[in-house]
């Protein structure tokens, strides 16, 4: 059975809820999923997972200078990501994501930066167009 882990950093609960929406989608596809915040993350070995979703809220100004939370950036830079896992980045936002994804991806080791899925939500739900992107990603 395929497995996914969804690891998030949330400020007001929006990103946490979006994480659970992603997990529910995986469950509906027969993929075992686990959701955890970066504060509660305790895994040392990600090799048993097929998919690693890393998410945080969008910090920064309304239309530009968006960036991941400092604690999230430090966390991701220390993760030991196995070569075989498929990586996705996700964020929640109020108006626009701007440079958010490019800054999130820069936190990954260079060898893990290719073919990274990016998904977003403005209202903590999983939009139809993001469902289509995830379906392409897992197939």
PDB file of N, CA and C in Angstrom, residues 52-129:
ATOM      1  N   UNK A  52       5.815  12.865   0.125  1.00  0.00           N
ATOM      2  CA  UNK A  52       6.051  13.774   1.244  1.00  0.00           C
ATOM      3  C   UNK A  52       5.499  15.135   0.836  1.00  0.00           C
ATOM      4  N   UNK A  53       4.491  15.589   1.559  1.00  0.00           N
ATOM      5  CA  UNK A  53       3.894  16.905   1.329  1.00  0.00           C
ATOM      6  C   UNK A  53       4.349  17.826   2.447  1.00  0.00           C
ATOM      7  N   UNK A  54       4.934  18.955   2.086  1.00  0.00           N
ATOM      8  CA  UNK A  54       5.462  19.918   3.050  1.00  0.00           C
ATOM      9  C   UNK A  54       4.727  21.234   2.855  1.00  0.00           C
ATOM     10  N   UNK A  55       4.102  21.728   3.924  1.00  0.00           N
ATOM     11  CA  UNK A  55       3.307  22.936   3.752  1.00  0.00           C
ATOM     12  C   UNK A  55       3.425  23.926   4.878  1.00  0.00           C
ATOM     13  N   UNK A  56       3.172  25.169   4.534  1.00  0.00           N
ATOM     14  CA  UNK A  56       3.137  26.239   5.528  1.00  0.00           C
ATOM     15  C   UNK A  56       2.262  27.378   5.028  1.00  0.00           C
ATOM     16  N   UNK A  57       1.978  28.271   5.929  1.00  0.00           N
ATOM     17  CA  UNK A  57       1.183  29.446   5.590  1.00  0.00           C
ATOM     18  C   UNK A  57       2.066  30.459   4.869  1.00  0.00           C
ATOM     19  N   UNK A  58       1.430  31.357   4.124  1.00  0.00           N
ATOM     20  CA  UNK A  58       2.165  32.369   3.371  1.00  0.00           C
ATOM     21  C   UNK A  58       2.421  33.582   4.253  1.00  0.00           C
ATOM     22  N   UNK A  59       3.685  33.834   4.507  1.00  0.00           N
ATOM     23  CA  UNK A  59       4.109  34.974   5.319  1.00  0.00           C
ATOM     24  C   UNK A  59       4.637  36.057   4.385  1.00  0.00           C
ATOM     25  N   UNK A  60       4.383  37.298   4.707  1.00  0.00           N
ATOM     26  CA  UNK A  60       4.917  38.381   3.899  1.00  0.00           C
ATOM     27  C   UNK A  60       3.872  39.402   3.528  1.00  0.00           C
ATOM     28  N   UNK A  61       4.234  40.285   2.630  1.00  0.00           N
ATOM     29  CA  UNK A  61       3.347  41.348   2.194  1.00  0.00           C
ATOM     30  C   UNK A  61       2.280  40.809   1.257  1.00  0.00           C
ATOM     31  N   UNK A  62       1.279  41.596   1.019  1.00  0.00           N
ATOM     32  CA  UNK A  62       0.105  41.153   0.253  1.00  0.00           C
ATOM     33  C   UNK A  62       0.427  40.546  -1.110  1.00  0.00           C
ATOM     34  N   UNK A  63       1.245  41.234  -1.907  1.00  0.00           N
ATOM     35  CA  UNK A  63       1.465  40.786  -3.278  1.00  0.00           C
ATOM     36  C   UNK A  63       2.901  40.383  -3.591  1.00  0.00           C
ATOM     37  N   UNK A  64       3.827  40.713  -2.715  1.00  0.00           N
ATOM     38  CA  UNK A  64       5.221  40.376  -2.995  1.00  0.00           C
ATOM     39  C   UNK A  64       5.941  40.096  -1.678  1.00  0.00           C
ATOM     40  N   UNK A  65       7.111  39.545  -1.802  1.00  0.00           N
ATOM     41  CA  UNK A  65       7.960  39.207  -0.651  1.00  0.00           C
ATOM     42  C   UNK A  65       7.377  38.101   0.216  1.00  0.00           C
ATOM     43  N   UNK A  66       6.526  37.262  -0.354  1.00  0.00           N
ATOM     44  CA  UNK A  66       6.023  36.134   0.405  1.00  0.00           C
ATOM     45  C   UNK A  66       7.152  35.140   0.633  1.00  0.00           C
ATOM     46  N   UNK A  67       7.122  34.529   1.801  1.00  0.00           N
ATOM     47  CA  UNK A  67       8.154  33.550   2.132  1.00  0.00           C
ATOM     48  C   UNK A  67       7.643  32.618   3.229  1.00  0.00           C
ATOM     49  N   UNK A  68       8.253  31.450   3.330  1.00  0.00           N
ATOM     50  CA  UNK A  68       7.865  30.508   4.384  1.00  0.00           C
ATOM     51  C   UNK A  68       8.322  31.005   5.753  1.00  0.00           C
ATOM     52  N   UNK A  69       7.616  30.588   6.744  1.00  0.00           N
ATOM     53  CA  UNK A  69       7.950  30.840   8.142  1.00  0.00           C
ATOM     54  C   UNK A  69       9.379  30.364   8.413  1.00  0.00           C
ATOM     55  N   UNK A  70      10.135  31.098   9.225  1.00  0.00           N
ATOM     56  CA  UNK A  70      11.535  30.750   9.519  1.00  0.00           C
ATOM     57  C   UNK A  70      11.678  29.357  10.131  1.00  0.00           C
ATOM     58  N   UNK A  71      10.796  29.013  11.057  1.00  0.00           N
ATOM     59  CA  UNK A  71      10.851  27.696  11.698  1.00  0.00           C
ATOM     60  C   UNK A  71      10.641  26.592  10.665  1.00  0.00           C
ATOM     61  N   UNK A  72       9.710  26.795   9.721  1.00  0.00           N
ATOM     62  CA  UNK A  72       9.449  25.819   8.661  1.00  0.00           C
ATOM     63  C   UNK A  72      10.691  25.664   7.790  1.00  0.00           C
ATOM     64  N   UNK A  73      11.317  26.783   7.417  1.00  0.00           N
ATOM     65  CA  UNK A  73      12.511  26.721   6.561  1.00  0.00           C
ATOM     66  C   UNK A  73      13.616  25.896   7.219  1.00  0.00           C
ATOM     67  N   UNK A  74      13.874  26.146   8.481  1.00  0.00           N
ATOM     68  CA  UNK A  74      14.907  25.390   9.200  1.00  0.00           C
ATOM     69  C   UNK A  74      14.563  23.910   9.253  1.00  0.00           C
ATOM     70  N   UNK A  75      13.304  23.605   9.502  1.00  0.00           N
ATOM     71  CA  UNK A  75      12.846  22.222   9.571  1.00  0.00           C
ATOM     72  C   UNK A  75      13.096  21.500   8.246  1.00  0.00           C
ATOM     73  N   UNK A  76      12.659  22.094   7.146  1.00  0.00           N
ATOM     74  CA  UNK A  76      12.787  21.448   5.835  1.00  0.00           C
ATOM     75  C   UNK A  76      14.257  21.265   5.450  1.00  0.00           C
ATOM     76  N   UNK A  77      15.087  22.235   5.756  1.00  0.00           N
ATOM     77  CA  UNK A  77      16.512  22.128   5.418  1.00  0.00           C
ATOM     78  C   UNK A  77      17.199  20.974   6.146  1.00  0.00           C
ATOM     79  N   UNK A  78      16.655  20.557   7.277  1.00  0.00           N
ATOM     80  CA  UNK A  78      17.235  19.454   8.050  1.00  0.00           C
ATOM     81  C   UNK A  78      16.628  18.084   7.736  1.00  0.00           C
ATOM     82  N   UNK A  79      15.543  18.059   6.956  1.00  0.00           N
ATOM     83  CA  UNK A  79      14.900  16.783   6.626  1.00  0.00           C
ATOM     84  C   UNK A  79      15.798  15.916   5.754  1.00  0.00           C
ATOM     85  N   UNK A  80      15.837  14.651   6.052  1.00  0.00           N
ATOM     86  CA  UNK A  80      16.557  13.687   5.215  1.00  0.00           C
ATOM     87  C   UNK A  80      15.547  13.081   4.250  1.00  0.00           C
ATOM     88  N   UNK A  81      15.496  13.602   3.042  1.00  0.00           N
ATOM     89  CA  UNK A  81      14.522  13.156   2.040  1.00  0.00           C
ATOM     90  C   UNK A  81      15.124  12.069   1.160  1.00  0.00           C
ATOM     91  N   UNK A  82      14.557  10.867   1.198  1.00  0.00           N
ATOM     92  CA  UNK A  82      15.062   9.784   0.344  1.00  0.00           C
ATOM     93  C   UNK A  82      14.875  10.122  -1.138  1.00  0.00           C
ATOM     94  N   UNK A  83      15.727   9.601  -1.973  1.00  0.00           N
ATOM     95  CA  UNK A  83      15.695   9.902  -3.406  1.00  0.00           C
ATOM     96  C   UNK A  83      14.402   9.437  -4.081  1.00  0.00           C
ATOM     97  N   UNK A  84      13.790   8.365  -3.576  1.00  0.00           N
ATOM     98  CA  UNK A  84      12.627   7.798  -4.254  1.00  0.00           C
ATOM     99  C   UNK A  84      11.303   8.509  -3.962  1.00  0.00           C
ATOM    100  N   UNK A  85      11.229   9.347  -2.927  1.00  0.00           N
ATOM    101  CA  UNK A  85       9.946   9.963  -2.577  1.00  0.00           C
ATOM    102  C   UNK A  85       9.582  11.070  -3.547  1.00  0.00           C
ATOM    103  N   UNK A  86       8.282  11.198  -3.785  1.00  0.00           N
ATOM    104  CA  UNK A  86       7.764  12.307  -4.576  1.00  0.00           C
ATOM    105  C   UNK A  86       7.428  13.425  -3.597  1.00  0.00           C
ATOM    106  N   UNK A  87       7.893  14.626  -3.909  1.00  0.00           N
ATOM    107  CA  UNK A  87       7.750  15.749  -2.987  1.00  0.00           C
ATOM    108  C   UNK A  87       6.749  16.764  -3.525  1.00  0.00           C
ATOM    109  N   UNK A  88       5.926  17.261  -2.616  1.00  0.00           N
ATOM    110  CA  UNK A  88       4.983  18.329  -2.954  1.00  0.00           C
ATOM    111  C   UNK A  88       5.084  19.423  -1.905  1.00  0.00           C
ATOM    112  N   UNK A  89       4.856  20.639  -2.339  1.00  0.00           N
ATOM    113  CA  UNK A  89       4.809  21.799  -1.450  1.00  0.00           C
ATOM    114  C   UNK A  89       3.390  22.349  -1.509  1.00  0.00           C
ATOM    115  N   UNK A  90       2.884  22.773  -0.355  1.00  0.00           N
ATOM    116  CA  UNK A  90       1.561  23.393  -0.348  1.00  0.00           C
ATOM    117  C   UNK A  90       1.542  24.577   0.593  1.00  0.00           C
ATOM    118  N   UNK A  91       0.649  25.517   0.281  1.00  0.00           N
ATOM    119  CA  UNK A  91       0.524  26.704   1.104  1.00  0.00           C
ATOM    120  C   UNK A  91      -0.916  27.187   1.112  1.00  0.00           C
ATOM    121  N   UNK A  92      -1.226  27.957   2.132  1.00  0.00           N
ATOM    122  CA  UNK A  92      -2.493  28.666   2.205  1.00  0.00           C
ATOM    123  C   UNK A  92      -2.168  30.155   2.153  1.00  0.00           C
ATOM    124  N   UNK A  93      -3.090  30.935   1.641  1.00  0.00           N
ATOM    125  CA  UNK A  93      -2.813  32.346   1.409  1.00  0.00           C
ATOM    126  C   UNK A  93      -4.096  33.167   1.491  1.00  0.00           C
ATOM    127  N   UNK A  94      -3.943  34.477   1.591  1.00  0.00           N
ATOM    128  CA  UNK A  94      -5.096  35.371   1.633  1.00  0.00           C
ATOM    129  C   UNK A  94      -5.380  35.991   0.260  1.00  0.00           C
ATOM    130  N   UNK A  95      -4.344  36.534  -0.400  1.00  0.00           N
ATOM    131  CA  UNK A  95      -4.564  37.221  -1.677  1.00  0.00           C
ATOM    132  C   UNK A  95      -3.780  36.573  -2.817  1.00  0.00           C
ATOM    133  N   UNK A  96      -2.496  36.347  -2.624  1.00  0.00           N
ATOM    134  CA  UNK A  96      -1.652  35.764  -3.676  1.00  0.00           C
ATOM    135  C   UNK A  96      -0.479  35.037  -3.030  1.00  0.00           C
ATOM    136  N   UNK A  97       0.080  34.052  -3.758  1.00  0.00           N
ATOM    137  CA  UNK A  97       1.234  33.323  -3.231  1.00  0.00           C
ATOM    138  C   UNK A  97       2.557  33.924  -3.692  1.00  0.00           C
ATOM    139  N   UNK A  98       2.520  34.731  -4.740  1.00  0.00           N
ATOM    140  CA  UNK A  98       3.734  35.411  -5.192  1.00  0.00           C
ATOM    141  C   UNK A  98       4.920  34.474  -5.323  1.00  0.00           C
ATOM    142  N   UNK A  99       5.994  34.797  -4.634  1.00  0.00           N
ATOM    143  CA  UNK A  99       7.242  34.030  -4.726  1.00  0.00           C
ATOM    144  C   UNK A  99       7.306  32.884  -3.715  1.00  0.00           C
ATOM    145  N   UNK A 100       6.208  32.582  -3.091  1.00  0.00           N
ATOM    146  CA  UNK A 100       6.185  31.588  -2.012  1.00  0.00           C
ATOM    147  C   UNK A 100       6.771  30.235  -2.436  1.00  0.00           C
ATOM    148  N   UNK A 101       6.283  29.678  -3.532  1.00  0.00           N
ATOM    149  CA  UNK A 101       6.737  28.335  -3.913  1.00  0.00           C
ATOM    150  C   UNK A 101       8.218  28.287  -4.268  1.00  0.00           C
ATOM    151  N   UNK A 102       8.706  29.286  -4.966  1.00  0.00           N
ATOM    152  CA  UNK A 102      10.130  29.268  -5.314  1.00  0.00           C
ATOM    153  C   UNK A 102      10.984  29.338  -4.045  1.00  0.00           C
ATOM    154  N   UNK A 103      10.542  30.084  -3.072  1.00  0.00           N
ATOM    155  CA  UNK A 103      11.289  30.176  -1.810  1.00  0.00           C
ATOM    156  C   UNK A 103      11.166  28.886  -0.992  1.00  0.00           C
ATOM    157  N   UNK A 104      10.022  28.238  -1.067  1.00  0.00           N
ATOM    158  CA  UNK A 104       9.855  26.962  -0.360  1.00  0.00           C
ATOM    159  C   UNK A 104      10.770  25.900  -0.974  1.00  0.00           C
ATOM    160  N   UNK A 105      10.773  25.832  -2.290  1.00  0.00           N
ATOM    161  CA  UNK A 105      11.564  24.814  -2.990  1.00  0.00           C
ATOM    162  C   UNK A 105      13.057  25.008  -2.735  1.00  0.00           C
ATOM    163  N   UNK A 106      13.495  26.251  -2.576  1.00  0.00           N
ATOM    164  CA  UNK A 106      14.914  26.520  -2.277  1.00  0.00           C
ATOM    165  C   UNK A 106      15.358  25.917  -0.952  1.00  0.00           C
ATOM    166  N   UNK A 107      14.433  25.578  -0.083  1.00  0.00           N
ATOM    167  CA  UNK A 107      14.782  24.958   1.204  1.00  0.00           C
ATOM    168  C   UNK A 107      15.127  23.482   1.051  1.00  0.00           C
ATOM    169  N   UNK A 108      14.739  22.892  -0.081  1.00  0.00           N
ATOM    170  CA  UNK A 108      15.030  21.481  -0.331  1.00  0.00           C
ATOM    171  C   UNK A 108      16.479  21.304  -0.766  1.00  0.00           C
ATOM    172  N   UNK A 109      17.031  20.107  -0.533  1.00  0.00           N
ATOM    173  CA  UNK A 109      18.362  19.829  -1.101  1.00  0.00           C
ATOM    174  C   UNK A 109      18.274  19.956  -2.625  1.00  0.00           C
ATOM    175  N   UNK A 110      19.334  20.391  -3.242  1.00  0.00           N
ATOM    176  CA  UNK A 110      19.318  20.650  -4.681  1.00  0.00           C
ATOM    177  C   UNK A 110      18.838  19.449  -5.496  1.00  0.00           C
ATOM    178  N   UNK A 111      19.232  18.253  -5.108  1.00  0.00           N
ATOM    179  CA  UNK A 111      18.840  17.049  -5.854  1.00  0.00           C
ATOM    180  C   UNK A 111      17.354  16.738  -5.746  1.00  0.00           C
ATOM    181  N   UNK A 112      16.647  17.364  -4.811  1.00  0.00           N
ATOM    182  CA  UNK A 112      15.214  17.109  -4.608  1.00  0.00           C
ATOM    183  C   UNK A 112      14.328  18.193  -5.208  1.00  0.00           C
ATOM    184  N   UNK A 113      14.891  19.157  -5.881  1.00  0.00           N
ATOM    185  CA  UNK A 113      14.133  20.325  -6.344  1.00  0.00           C
ATOM    186  C   UNK A 113      13.402  20.151  -7.664  1.00  0.00           C
ATOM    187  N   UNK A 114      13.634  19.053  -8.350  1.00  0.00           N
ATOM    188  CA  UNK A 114      12.981  18.852  -9.641  1.00  0.00           C
ATOM    189  C   UNK A 114      11.665  18.105  -9.462  1.00  0.00           C
ATOM    190  N   UNK A 115      10.711  18.422 -10.303  1.00  0.00           N
ATOM    191  CA  UNK A 115       9.410  17.752 -10.333  1.00  0.00           C
ATOM    192  C   UNK A 115       8.643  17.856  -9.010  1.00  0.00           C
ATOM    193  N   UNK A 116       8.762  18.979  -8.343  1.00  0.00           N
ATOM    194  CA  UNK A 116       8.043  19.202  -7.090  1.00  0.00           C
ATOM    195  C   UNK A 116       6.646  19.730  -7.424  1.00  0.00           C
ATOM    196  N   UNK A 117       5.638  19.059  -6.920  1.00  0.00           N
ATOM    197  CA  UNK A 117       4.260  19.509  -7.090  1.00  0.00           C
ATOM    198  C   UNK A 117       4.015  20.697  -6.173  1.00  0.00           C
ATOM    199  N   UNK A 118       3.278  21.692  -6.651  1.00  0.00           N
ATOM    200  CA  UNK A 118       2.898  22.828  -5.806  1.00  0.00           C
ATOM    201  C   UNK A 118       1.378  22.972  -5.839  1.00  0.00           C
ATOM    202  N   UNK A 119       0.782  23.042  -4.653  1.00  0.00           N
ATOM    203  CA  UNK A 119      -0.657  23.247  -4.558  1.00  0.00           C
ATOM    204  C   UNK A 119      -0.955  24.308  -3.512  1.00  0.00           C
ATOM    205  N   UNK A 120      -2.101  24.951  -3.672  1.00  0.00           N
ATOM    206  CA  UNK A 120      -2.443  26.066  -2.788  1.00  0.00           C
ATOM    207  C   UNK A 120      -3.940  26.087  -2.511  1.00  0.00           C
ATOM    208  N   UNK A 121      -4.280  26.775  -1.424  1.00  0.00           N
ATOM    209  CA  UNK A 121      -5.683  26.946  -1.055  1.00  0.00           C
ATOM    210  C   UNK A 121      -5.862  28.291  -0.382  1.00  0.00           C
ATOM    211  N   UNK A 122      -6.903  28.962  -0.764  1.00  0.00           N
ATOM    212  CA  UNK A 122      -7.217  30.251  -0.162  1.00  0.00           C
ATOM    213  C   UNK A 122      -8.141  30.085   1.041  1.00  0.00           C
ATOM    214  N   UNK A 123      -8.904  29.004   1.056  1.00  0.00           N
ATOM    215  CA  UNK A 123      -9.911  28.860   2.109  1.00  0.00           C
ATOM    216  C   UNK A 123      -9.866  27.523   2.846  1.00  0.00           C
ATOM    217  N   UNK A 124      -8.709  26.898   2.900  1.00  0.00           N
ATOM    218  CA  UNK A 124      -8.443  25.652   3.624  1.00  0.00           C
ATOM    219  C   UNK A 124      -9.086  24.406   3.031  1.00  0.00           C
ATOM    220  N   UNK A 125      -9.770  24.528   1.893  1.00  0.00           N
ATOM    221  CA  UNK A 125     -10.331  23.359   1.232  1.00  0.00           C
ATOM    222  C   UNK A 125      -9.431  22.989   0.049  1.00  0.00           C
ATOM    223  N   UNK A 126      -9.642  21.808  -0.486  1.00  0.00           N
ATOM    224  CA  UNK A 126      -8.851  21.326  -1.617  1.00  0.00           C
ATOM    225  C   UNK A 126      -9.616  21.648  -2.905  1.00  0.00           C
ATOM    226  N   UNK A 127      -9.206  22.711  -3.623  1.00  0.00           N
ATOM    227  CA  UNK A 127      -9.916  23.107  -4.847  1.00  0.00           C
ATOM    228  C   UNK A 127      -9.834  22.034  -5.931  1.00  0.00           C
ATOM    229  N   UNK A 128     -10.829  22.002  -6.794  1.00  0.00           N
ATOM    230  CA  UNK A 128     -10.915  21.006  -7.861  1.00  0.00           C
ATOM    231  C   UNK A 128      -9.660  21.000  -8.724  1.00  0.00           C
ATOM    232  N   UNK A 129      -9.134  22.186  -9.065  1.00  0.00           N
ATOM    233  CA  UNK A 129      -7.942  22.231  -9.922  1.00  0.00           C
ATOM    234  C   UNK A 129      -6.716  21.669  -9.209  1.00  0.00           C
TER     235      UNK A 129
END
